[in-house]
PDB file of N, CA and C in Angstrom:
ATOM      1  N   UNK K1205     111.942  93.699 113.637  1.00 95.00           N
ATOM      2  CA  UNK K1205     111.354  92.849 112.627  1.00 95.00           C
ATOM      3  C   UNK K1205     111.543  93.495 111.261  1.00 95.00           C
ATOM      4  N   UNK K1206     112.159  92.752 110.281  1.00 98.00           N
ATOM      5  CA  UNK K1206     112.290  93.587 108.838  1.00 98.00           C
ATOM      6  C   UNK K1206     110.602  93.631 108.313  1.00 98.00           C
ATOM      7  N   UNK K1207     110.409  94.355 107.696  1.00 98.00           N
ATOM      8  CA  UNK K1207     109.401  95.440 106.820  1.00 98.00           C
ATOM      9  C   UNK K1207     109.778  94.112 105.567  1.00 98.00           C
ATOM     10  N   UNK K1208     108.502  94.095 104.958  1.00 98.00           N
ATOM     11  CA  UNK K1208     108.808  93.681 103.268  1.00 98.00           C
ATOM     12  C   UNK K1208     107.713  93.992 102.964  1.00 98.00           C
ATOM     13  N   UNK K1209     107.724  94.664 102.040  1.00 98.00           N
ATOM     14  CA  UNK K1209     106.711  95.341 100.633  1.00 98.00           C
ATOM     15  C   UNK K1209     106.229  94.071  99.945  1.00 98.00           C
ATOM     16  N   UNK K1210     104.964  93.515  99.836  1.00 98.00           N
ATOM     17  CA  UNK K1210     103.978  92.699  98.612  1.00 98.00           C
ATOM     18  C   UNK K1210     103.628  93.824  97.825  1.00 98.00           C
ATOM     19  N   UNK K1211     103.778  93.868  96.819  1.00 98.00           N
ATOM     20  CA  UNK K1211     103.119  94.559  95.614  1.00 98.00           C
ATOM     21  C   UNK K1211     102.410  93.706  94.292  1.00 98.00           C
ATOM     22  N   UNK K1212     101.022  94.335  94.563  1.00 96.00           N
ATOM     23  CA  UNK K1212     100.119  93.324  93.673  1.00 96.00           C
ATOM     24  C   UNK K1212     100.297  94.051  92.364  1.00 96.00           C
ATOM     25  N   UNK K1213      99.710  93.160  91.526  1.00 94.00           N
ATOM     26  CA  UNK K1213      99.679  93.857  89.841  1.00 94.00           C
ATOM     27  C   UNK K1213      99.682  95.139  89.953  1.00 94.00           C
ATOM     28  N   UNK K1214      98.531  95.350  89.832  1.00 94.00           N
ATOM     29  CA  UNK K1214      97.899  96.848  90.459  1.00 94.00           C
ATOM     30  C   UNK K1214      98.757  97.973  90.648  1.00 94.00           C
ATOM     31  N   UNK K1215      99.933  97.378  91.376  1.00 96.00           N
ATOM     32  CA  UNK K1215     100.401  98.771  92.412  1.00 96.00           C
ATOM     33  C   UNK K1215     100.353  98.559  93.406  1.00 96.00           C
ATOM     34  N   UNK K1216      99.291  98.314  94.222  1.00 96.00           N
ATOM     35  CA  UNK K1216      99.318  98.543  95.329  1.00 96.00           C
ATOM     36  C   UNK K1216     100.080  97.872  96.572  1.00 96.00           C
ATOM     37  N   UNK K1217     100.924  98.869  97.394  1.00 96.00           N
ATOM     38  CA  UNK K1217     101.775  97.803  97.955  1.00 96.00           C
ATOM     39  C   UNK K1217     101.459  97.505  99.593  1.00 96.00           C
ATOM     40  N   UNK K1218     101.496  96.692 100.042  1.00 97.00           N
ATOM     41  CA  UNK K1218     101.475  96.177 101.584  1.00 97.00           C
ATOM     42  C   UNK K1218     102.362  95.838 102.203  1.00 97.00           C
ATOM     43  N   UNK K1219     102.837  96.836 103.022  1.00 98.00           N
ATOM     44  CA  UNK K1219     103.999  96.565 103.675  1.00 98.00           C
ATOM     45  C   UNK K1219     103.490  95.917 105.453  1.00 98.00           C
ATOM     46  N   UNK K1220     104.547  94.622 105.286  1.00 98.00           N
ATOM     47  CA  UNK K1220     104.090  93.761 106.378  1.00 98.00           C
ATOM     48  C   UNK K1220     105.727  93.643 107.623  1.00 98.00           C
ATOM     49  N   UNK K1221     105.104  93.801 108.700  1.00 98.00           N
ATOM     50  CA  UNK K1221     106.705  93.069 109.339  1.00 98.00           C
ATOM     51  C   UNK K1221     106.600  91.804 109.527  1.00 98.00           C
ATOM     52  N   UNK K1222     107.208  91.311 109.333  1.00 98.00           N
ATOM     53  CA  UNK K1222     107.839  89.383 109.278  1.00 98.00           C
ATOM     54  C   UNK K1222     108.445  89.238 110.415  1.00 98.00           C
ATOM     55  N   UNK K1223     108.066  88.108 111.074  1.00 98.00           N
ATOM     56  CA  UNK K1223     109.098  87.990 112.228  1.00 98.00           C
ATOM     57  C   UNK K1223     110.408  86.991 111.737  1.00 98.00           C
ATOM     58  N   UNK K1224     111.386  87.264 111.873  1.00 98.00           N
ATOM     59  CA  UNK K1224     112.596  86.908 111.931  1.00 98.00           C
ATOM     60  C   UNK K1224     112.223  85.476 112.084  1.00 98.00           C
ATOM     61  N   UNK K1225     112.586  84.243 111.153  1.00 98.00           N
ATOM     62  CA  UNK K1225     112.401  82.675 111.591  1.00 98.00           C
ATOM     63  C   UNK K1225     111.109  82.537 110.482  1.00 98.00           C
ATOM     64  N   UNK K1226     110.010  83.150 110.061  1.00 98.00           N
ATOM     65  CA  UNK K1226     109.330  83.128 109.433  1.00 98.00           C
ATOM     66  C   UNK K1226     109.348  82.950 107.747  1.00 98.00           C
ATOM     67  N   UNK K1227     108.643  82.715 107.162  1.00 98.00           N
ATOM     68  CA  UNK K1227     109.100  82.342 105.478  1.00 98.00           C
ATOM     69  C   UNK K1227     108.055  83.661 104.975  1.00 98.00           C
ATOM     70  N   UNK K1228     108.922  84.170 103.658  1.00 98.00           N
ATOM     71  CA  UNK K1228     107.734  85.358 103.207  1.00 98.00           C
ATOM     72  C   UNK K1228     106.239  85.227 103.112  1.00 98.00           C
ATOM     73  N   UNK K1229     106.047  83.645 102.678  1.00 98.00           N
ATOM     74  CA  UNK K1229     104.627  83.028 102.287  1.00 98.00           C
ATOM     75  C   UNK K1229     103.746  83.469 103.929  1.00 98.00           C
ATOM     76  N   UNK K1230     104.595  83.175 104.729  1.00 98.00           N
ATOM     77  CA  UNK K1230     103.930  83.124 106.046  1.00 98.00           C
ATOM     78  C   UNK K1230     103.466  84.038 106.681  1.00 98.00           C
ATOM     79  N   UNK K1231     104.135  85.695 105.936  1.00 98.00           N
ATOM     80  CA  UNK K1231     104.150  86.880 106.489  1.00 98.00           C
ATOM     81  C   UNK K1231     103.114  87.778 105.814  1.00 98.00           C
ATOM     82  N   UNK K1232     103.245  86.755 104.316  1.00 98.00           N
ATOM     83  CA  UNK K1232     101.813  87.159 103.360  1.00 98.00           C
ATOM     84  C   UNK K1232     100.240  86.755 103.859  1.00 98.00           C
ATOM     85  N   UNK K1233     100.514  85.070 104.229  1.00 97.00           N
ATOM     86  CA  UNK K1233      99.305  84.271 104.926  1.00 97.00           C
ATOM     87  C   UNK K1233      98.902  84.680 105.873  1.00 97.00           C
ATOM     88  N   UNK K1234      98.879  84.901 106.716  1.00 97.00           N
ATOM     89  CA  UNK K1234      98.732  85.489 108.471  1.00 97.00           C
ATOM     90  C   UNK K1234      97.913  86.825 108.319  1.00 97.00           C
ATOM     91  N   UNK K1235      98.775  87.858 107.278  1.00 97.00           N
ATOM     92  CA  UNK K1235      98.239  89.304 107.140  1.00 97.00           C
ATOM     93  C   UNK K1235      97.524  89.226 105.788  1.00 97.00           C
ATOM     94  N   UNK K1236      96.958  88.346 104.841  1.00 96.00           N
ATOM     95  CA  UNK K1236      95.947  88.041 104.185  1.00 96.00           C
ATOM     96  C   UNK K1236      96.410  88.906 102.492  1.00 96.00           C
ATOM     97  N   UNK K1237      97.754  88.686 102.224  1.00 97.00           N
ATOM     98  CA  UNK K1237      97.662  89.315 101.431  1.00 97.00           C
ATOM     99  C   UNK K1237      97.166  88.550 100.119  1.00 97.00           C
ATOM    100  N   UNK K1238      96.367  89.246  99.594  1.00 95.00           N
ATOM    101  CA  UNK K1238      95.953  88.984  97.801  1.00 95.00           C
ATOM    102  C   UNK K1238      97.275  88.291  97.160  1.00 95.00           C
ATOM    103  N   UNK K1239      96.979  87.273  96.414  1.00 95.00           N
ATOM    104  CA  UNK K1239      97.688  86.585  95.270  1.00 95.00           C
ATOM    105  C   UNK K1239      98.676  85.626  95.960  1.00 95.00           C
ATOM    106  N   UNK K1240      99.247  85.681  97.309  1.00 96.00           N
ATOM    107  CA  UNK K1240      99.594  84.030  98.433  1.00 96.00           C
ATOM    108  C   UNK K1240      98.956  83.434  98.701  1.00 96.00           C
ATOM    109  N   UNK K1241      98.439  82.233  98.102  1.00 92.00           N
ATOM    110  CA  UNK K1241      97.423  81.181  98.534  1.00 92.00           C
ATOM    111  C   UNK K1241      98.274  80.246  99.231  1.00 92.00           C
ATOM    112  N   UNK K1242      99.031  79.709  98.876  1.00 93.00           N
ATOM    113  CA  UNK K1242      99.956  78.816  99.633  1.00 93.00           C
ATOM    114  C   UNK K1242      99.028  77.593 100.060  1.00 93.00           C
ATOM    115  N   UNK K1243      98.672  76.903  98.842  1.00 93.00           N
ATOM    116  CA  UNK K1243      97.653  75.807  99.257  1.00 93.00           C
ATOM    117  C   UNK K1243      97.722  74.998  99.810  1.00 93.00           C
ATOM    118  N   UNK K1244      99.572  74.042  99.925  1.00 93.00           N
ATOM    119  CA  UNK K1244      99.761  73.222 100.875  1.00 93.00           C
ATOM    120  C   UNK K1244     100.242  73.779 101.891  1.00 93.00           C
ATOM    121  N   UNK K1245     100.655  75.135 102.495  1.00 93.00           N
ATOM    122  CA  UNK K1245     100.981  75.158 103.403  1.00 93.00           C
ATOM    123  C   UNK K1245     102.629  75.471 103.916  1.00 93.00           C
ATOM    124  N   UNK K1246     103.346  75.347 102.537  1.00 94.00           N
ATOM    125  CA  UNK K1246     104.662  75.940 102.738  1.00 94.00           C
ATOM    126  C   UNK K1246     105.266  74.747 102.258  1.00 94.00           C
ATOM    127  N   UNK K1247     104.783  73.424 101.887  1.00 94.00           N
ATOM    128  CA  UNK K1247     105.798  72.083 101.707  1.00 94.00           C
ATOM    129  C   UNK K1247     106.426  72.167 100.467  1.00 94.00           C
ATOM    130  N   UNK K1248     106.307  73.128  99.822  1.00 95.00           N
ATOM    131  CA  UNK K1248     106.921  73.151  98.459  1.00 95.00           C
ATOM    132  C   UNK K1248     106.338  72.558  97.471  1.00 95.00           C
ATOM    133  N   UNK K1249     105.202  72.056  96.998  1.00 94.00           N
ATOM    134  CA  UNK K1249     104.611  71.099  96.243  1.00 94.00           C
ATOM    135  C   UNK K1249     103.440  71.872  95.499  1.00 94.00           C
ATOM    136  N   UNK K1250     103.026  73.337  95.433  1.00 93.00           N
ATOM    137  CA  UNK K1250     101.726  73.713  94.923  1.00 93.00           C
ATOM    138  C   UNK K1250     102.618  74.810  93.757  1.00 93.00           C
ATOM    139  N   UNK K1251     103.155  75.816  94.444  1.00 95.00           N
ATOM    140  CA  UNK K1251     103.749  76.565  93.406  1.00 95.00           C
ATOM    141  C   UNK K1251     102.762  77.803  93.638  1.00 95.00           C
ATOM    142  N   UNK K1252     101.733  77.854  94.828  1.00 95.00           N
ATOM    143  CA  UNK K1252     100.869  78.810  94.846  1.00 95.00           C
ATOM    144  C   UNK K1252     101.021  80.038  96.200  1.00 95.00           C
ATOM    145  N   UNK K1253     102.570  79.886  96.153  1.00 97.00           N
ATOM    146  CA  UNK K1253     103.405  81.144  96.757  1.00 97.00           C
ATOM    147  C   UNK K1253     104.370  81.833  95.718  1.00 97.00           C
ATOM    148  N   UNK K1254     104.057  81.662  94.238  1.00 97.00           N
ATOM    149  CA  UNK K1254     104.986  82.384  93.620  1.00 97.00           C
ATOM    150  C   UNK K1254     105.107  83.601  93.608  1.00 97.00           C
ATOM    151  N   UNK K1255     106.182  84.259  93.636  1.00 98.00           N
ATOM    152  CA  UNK K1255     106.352  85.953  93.310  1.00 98.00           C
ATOM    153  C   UNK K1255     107.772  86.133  92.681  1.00 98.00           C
ATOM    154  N   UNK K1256     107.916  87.052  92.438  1.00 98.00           N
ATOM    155  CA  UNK K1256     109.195  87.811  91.981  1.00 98.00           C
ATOM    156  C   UNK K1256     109.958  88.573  92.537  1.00 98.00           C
ATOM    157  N   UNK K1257     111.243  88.056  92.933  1.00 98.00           N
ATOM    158  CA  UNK K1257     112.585  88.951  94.263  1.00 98.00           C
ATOM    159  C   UNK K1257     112.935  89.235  93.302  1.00 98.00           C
ATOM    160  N   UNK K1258     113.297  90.721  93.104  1.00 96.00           N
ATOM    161  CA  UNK K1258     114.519  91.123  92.149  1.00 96.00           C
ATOM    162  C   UNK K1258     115.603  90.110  92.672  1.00 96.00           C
ATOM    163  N   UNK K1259     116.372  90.048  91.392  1.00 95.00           N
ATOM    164  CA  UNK K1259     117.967  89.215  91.840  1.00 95.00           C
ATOM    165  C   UNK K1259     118.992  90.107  92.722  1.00 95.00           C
ATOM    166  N   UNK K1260     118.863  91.173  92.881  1.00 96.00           N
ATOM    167  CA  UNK K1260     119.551  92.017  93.735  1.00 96.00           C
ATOM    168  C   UNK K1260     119.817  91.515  95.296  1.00 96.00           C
ATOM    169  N   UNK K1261     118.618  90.706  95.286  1.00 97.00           N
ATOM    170  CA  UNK K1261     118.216  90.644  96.631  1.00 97.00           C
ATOM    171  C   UNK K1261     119.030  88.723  97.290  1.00 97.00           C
ATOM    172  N   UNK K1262     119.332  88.307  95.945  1.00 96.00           N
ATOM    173  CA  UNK K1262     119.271  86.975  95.863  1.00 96.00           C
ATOM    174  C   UNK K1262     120.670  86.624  96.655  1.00 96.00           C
ATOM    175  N   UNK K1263     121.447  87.426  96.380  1.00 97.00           N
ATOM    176  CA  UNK K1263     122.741  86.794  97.819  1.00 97.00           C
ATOM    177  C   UNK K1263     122.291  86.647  99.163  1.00 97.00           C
ATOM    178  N   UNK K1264     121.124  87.703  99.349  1.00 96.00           N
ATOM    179  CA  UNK K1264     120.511  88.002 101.064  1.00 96.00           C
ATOM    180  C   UNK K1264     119.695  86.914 101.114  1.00 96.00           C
ATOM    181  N   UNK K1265     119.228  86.714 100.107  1.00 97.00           N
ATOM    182  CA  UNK K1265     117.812  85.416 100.486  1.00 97.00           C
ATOM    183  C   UNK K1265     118.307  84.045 100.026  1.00 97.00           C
ATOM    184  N   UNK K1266     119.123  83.726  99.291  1.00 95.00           N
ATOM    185  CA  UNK K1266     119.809  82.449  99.028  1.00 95.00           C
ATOM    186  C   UNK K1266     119.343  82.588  97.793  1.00 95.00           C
ATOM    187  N   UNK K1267     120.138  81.477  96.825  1.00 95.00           N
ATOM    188  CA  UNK K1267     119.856  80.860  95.560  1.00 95.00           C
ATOM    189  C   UNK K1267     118.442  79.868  95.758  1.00 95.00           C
ATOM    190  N   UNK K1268     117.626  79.385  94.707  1.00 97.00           N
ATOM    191  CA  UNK K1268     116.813  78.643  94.969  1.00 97.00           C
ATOM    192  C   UNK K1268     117.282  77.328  94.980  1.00 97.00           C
ATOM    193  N   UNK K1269     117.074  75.970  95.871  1.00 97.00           N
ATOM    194  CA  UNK K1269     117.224  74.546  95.539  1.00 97.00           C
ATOM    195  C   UNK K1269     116.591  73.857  94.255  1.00 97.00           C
ATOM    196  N   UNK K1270     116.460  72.818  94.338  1.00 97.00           N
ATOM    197  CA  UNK K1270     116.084  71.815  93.059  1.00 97.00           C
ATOM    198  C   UNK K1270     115.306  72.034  93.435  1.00 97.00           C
ATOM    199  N   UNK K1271     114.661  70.999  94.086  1.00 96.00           N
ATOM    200  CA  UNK K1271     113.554  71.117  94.419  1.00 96.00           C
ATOM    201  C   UNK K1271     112.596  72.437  94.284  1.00 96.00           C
ATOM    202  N   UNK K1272     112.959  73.540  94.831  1.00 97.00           N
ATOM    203  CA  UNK K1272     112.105  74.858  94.693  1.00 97.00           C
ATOM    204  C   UNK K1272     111.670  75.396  92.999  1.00 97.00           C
ATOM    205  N   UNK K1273     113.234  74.603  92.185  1.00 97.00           N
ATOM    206  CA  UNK K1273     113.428  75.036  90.655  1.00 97.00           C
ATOM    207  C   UNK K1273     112.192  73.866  90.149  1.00 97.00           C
ATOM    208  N   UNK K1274     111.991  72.292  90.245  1.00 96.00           N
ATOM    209  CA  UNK K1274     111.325  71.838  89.903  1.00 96.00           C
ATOM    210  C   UNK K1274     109.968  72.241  90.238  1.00 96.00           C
ATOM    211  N   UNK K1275     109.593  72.792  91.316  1.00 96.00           N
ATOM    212  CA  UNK K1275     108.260  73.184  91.839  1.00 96.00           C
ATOM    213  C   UNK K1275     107.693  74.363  90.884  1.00 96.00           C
ATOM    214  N   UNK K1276     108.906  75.098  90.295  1.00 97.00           N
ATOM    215  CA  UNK K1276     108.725  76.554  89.686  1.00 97.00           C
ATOM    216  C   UNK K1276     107.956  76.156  88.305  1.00 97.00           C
ATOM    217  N   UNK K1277     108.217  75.082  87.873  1.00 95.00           N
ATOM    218  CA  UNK K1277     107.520  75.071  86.294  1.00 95.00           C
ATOM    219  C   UNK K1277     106.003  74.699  86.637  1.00 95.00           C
ATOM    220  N   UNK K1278     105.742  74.603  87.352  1.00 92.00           N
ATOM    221  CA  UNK K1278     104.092  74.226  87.712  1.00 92.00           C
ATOM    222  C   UNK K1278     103.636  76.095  88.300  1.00 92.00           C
ATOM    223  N   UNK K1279     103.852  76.613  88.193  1.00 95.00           N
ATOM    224  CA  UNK K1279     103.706  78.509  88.537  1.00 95.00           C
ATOM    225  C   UNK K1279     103.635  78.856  87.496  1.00 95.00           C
ATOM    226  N   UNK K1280     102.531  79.763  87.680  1.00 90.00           N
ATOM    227  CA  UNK K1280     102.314  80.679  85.800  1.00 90.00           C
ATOM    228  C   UNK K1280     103.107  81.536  85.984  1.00 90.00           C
ATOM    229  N   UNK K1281     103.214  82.751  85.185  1.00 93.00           N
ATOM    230  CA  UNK K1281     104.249  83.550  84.705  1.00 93.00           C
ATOM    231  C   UNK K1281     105.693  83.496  85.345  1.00 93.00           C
ATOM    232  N   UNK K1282     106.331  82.594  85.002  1.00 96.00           N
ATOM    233  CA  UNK K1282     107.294  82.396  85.606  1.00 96.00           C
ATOM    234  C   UNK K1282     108.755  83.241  84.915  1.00 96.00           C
ATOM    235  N   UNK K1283     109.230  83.885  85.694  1.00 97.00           N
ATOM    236  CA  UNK K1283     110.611  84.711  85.238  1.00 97.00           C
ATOM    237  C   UNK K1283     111.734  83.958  85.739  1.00 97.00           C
ATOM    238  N   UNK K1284     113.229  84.828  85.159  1.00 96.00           N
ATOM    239  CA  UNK K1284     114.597  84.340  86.164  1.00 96.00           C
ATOM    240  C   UNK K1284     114.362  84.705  87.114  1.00 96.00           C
ATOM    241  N   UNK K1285     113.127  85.930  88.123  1.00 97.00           N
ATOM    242  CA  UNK K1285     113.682  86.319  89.115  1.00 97.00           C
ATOM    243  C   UNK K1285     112.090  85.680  89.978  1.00 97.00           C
ATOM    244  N   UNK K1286     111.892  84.256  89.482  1.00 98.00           N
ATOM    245  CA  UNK K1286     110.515  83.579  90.210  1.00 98.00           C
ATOM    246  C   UNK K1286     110.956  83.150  91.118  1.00 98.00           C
ATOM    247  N   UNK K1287     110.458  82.831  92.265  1.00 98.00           N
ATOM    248  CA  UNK K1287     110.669  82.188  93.774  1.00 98.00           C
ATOM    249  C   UNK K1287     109.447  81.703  94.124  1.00 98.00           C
ATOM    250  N   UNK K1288     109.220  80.717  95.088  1.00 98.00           N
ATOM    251  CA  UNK K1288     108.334  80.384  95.840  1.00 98.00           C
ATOM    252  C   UNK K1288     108.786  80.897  97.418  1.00 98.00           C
ATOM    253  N   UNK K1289     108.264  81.820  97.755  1.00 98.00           N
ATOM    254  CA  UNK K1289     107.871  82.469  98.941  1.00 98.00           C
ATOM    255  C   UNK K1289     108.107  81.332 100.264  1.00 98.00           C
ATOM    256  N   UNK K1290     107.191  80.115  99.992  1.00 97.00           N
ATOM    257  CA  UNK K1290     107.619  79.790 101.269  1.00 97.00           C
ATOM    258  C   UNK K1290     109.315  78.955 101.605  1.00 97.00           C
ATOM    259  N   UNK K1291     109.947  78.504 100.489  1.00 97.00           N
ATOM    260  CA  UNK K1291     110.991  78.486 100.503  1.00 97.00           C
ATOM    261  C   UNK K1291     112.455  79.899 100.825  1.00 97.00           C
ATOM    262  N   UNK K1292     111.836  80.685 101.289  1.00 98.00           N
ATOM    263  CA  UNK K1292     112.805  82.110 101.741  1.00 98.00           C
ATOM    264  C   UNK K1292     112.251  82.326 103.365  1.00 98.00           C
ATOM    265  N   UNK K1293     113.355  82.120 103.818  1.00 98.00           N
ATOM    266  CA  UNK K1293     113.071  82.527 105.341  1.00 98.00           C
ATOM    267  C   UNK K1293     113.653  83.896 105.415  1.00 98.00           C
ATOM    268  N   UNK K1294     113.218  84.710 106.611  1.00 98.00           N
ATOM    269  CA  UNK K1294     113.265  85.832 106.863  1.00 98.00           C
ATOM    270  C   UNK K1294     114.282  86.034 107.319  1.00 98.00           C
ATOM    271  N   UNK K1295     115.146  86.768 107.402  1.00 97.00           N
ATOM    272  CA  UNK K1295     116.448  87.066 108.675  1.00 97.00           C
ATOM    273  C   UNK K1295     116.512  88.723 108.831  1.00 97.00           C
ATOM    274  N   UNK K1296     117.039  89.088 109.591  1.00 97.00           N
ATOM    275  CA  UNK K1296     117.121  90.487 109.940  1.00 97.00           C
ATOM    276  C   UNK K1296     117.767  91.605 108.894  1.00 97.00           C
ATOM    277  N   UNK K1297     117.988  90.890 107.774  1.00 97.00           N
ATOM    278  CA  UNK K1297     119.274  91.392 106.401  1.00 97.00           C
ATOM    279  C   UNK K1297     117.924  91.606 105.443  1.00 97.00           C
ATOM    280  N   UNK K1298     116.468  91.214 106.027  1.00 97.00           N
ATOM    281  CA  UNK K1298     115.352  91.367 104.380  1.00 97.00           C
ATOM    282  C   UNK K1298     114.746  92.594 104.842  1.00 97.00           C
ATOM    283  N   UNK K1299     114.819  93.704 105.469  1.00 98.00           N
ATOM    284  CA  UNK K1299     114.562  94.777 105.609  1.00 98.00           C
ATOM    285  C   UNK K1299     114.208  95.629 104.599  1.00 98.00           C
ATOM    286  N   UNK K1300     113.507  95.898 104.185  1.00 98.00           N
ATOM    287  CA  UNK K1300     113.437  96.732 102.755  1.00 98.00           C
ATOM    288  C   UNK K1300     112.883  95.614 101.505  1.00 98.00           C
ATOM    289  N   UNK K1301     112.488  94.420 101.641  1.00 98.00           N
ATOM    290  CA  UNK K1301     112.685  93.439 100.449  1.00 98.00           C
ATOM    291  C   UNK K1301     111.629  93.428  99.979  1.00 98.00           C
ATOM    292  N   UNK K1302     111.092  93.739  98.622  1.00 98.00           N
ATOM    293  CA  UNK K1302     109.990  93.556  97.690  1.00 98.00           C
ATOM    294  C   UNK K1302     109.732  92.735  97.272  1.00 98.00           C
ATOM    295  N   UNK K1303     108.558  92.170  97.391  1.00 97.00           N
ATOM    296  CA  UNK K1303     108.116  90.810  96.661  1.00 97.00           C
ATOM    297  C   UNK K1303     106.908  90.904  95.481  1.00 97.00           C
ATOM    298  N   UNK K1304     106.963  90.943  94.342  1.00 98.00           N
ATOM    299  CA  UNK K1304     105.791  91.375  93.425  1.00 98.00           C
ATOM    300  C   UNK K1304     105.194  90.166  93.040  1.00 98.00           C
ATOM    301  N   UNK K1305     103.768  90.123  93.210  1.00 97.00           N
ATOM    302  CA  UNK K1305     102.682  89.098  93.127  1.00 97.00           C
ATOM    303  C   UNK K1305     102.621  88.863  91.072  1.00 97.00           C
ATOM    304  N   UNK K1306     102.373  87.828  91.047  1.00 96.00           N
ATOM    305  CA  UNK K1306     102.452  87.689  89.501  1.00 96.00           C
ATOM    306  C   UNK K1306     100.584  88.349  89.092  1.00 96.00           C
ATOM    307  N   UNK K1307     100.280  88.499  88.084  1.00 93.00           N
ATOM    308  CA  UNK K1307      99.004  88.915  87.977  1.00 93.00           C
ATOM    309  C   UNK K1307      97.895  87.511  88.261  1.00 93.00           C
ATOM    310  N   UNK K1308      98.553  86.709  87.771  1.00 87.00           N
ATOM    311  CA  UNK K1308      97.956  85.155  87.110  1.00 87.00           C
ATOM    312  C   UNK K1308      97.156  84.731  88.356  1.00 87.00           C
ATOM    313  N   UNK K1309      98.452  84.979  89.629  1.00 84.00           N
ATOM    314  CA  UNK K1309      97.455  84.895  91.122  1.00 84.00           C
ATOM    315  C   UNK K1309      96.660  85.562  91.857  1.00 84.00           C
ATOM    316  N   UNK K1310      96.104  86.647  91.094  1.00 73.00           N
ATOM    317  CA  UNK K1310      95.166  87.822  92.060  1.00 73.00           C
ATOM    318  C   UNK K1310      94.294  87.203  91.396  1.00 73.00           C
TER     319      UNK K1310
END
């Protein structure tokens, strides 16, 4: 199972294993991390799985869709390197992958 690091404002980081098939939001939800609310549930429509993938990471996890890009302007602090969490599924290649919580959601 790949490892991925949540790191809240703070610092502080939580490293969770994800099962393979799973979306990051899901790996945050389950193990309760601070600042993933994920209010609907993963349908793409709240914007309250936002975080920040470095772009490094962005060939391994895909580009974002429209849809995910239209969902993004409803997310506070939004950067180039914003994502919604439950739109990224896990695969055995996110081993090591950091996800930093925006402050706006703790």
């Amino acid at each position: 199972m790949p490892s991925i690091t949540y790191i809240q404002p703070g610092g502080t980081h939580v490293v969770i294993d994800v099962p393979v098939g799973q979306t990051v939001m899901e790996g945050a939800v389950q193990n309760d991390v601070n600042g993933i609310v994920a209010e609907c549930g993963g349908a793409c429509s709240c914007a309250t799985c936002h975080a920040y993938i470095d772009k490094s990471w962005w060939p391994t996890i895909g580009e974002p869709d429209e849809l995910e890009l239209d969902m993004l302007e409803f997310a506070y602090e939004t950067r180039d390197d914003s994502r919604l969490t439950c739109q990224v599924v896990v695969h055995e290649s996110f081993d090591g992958l950091q996800i930093r919580i925006p402050s706006e959601q703790v």
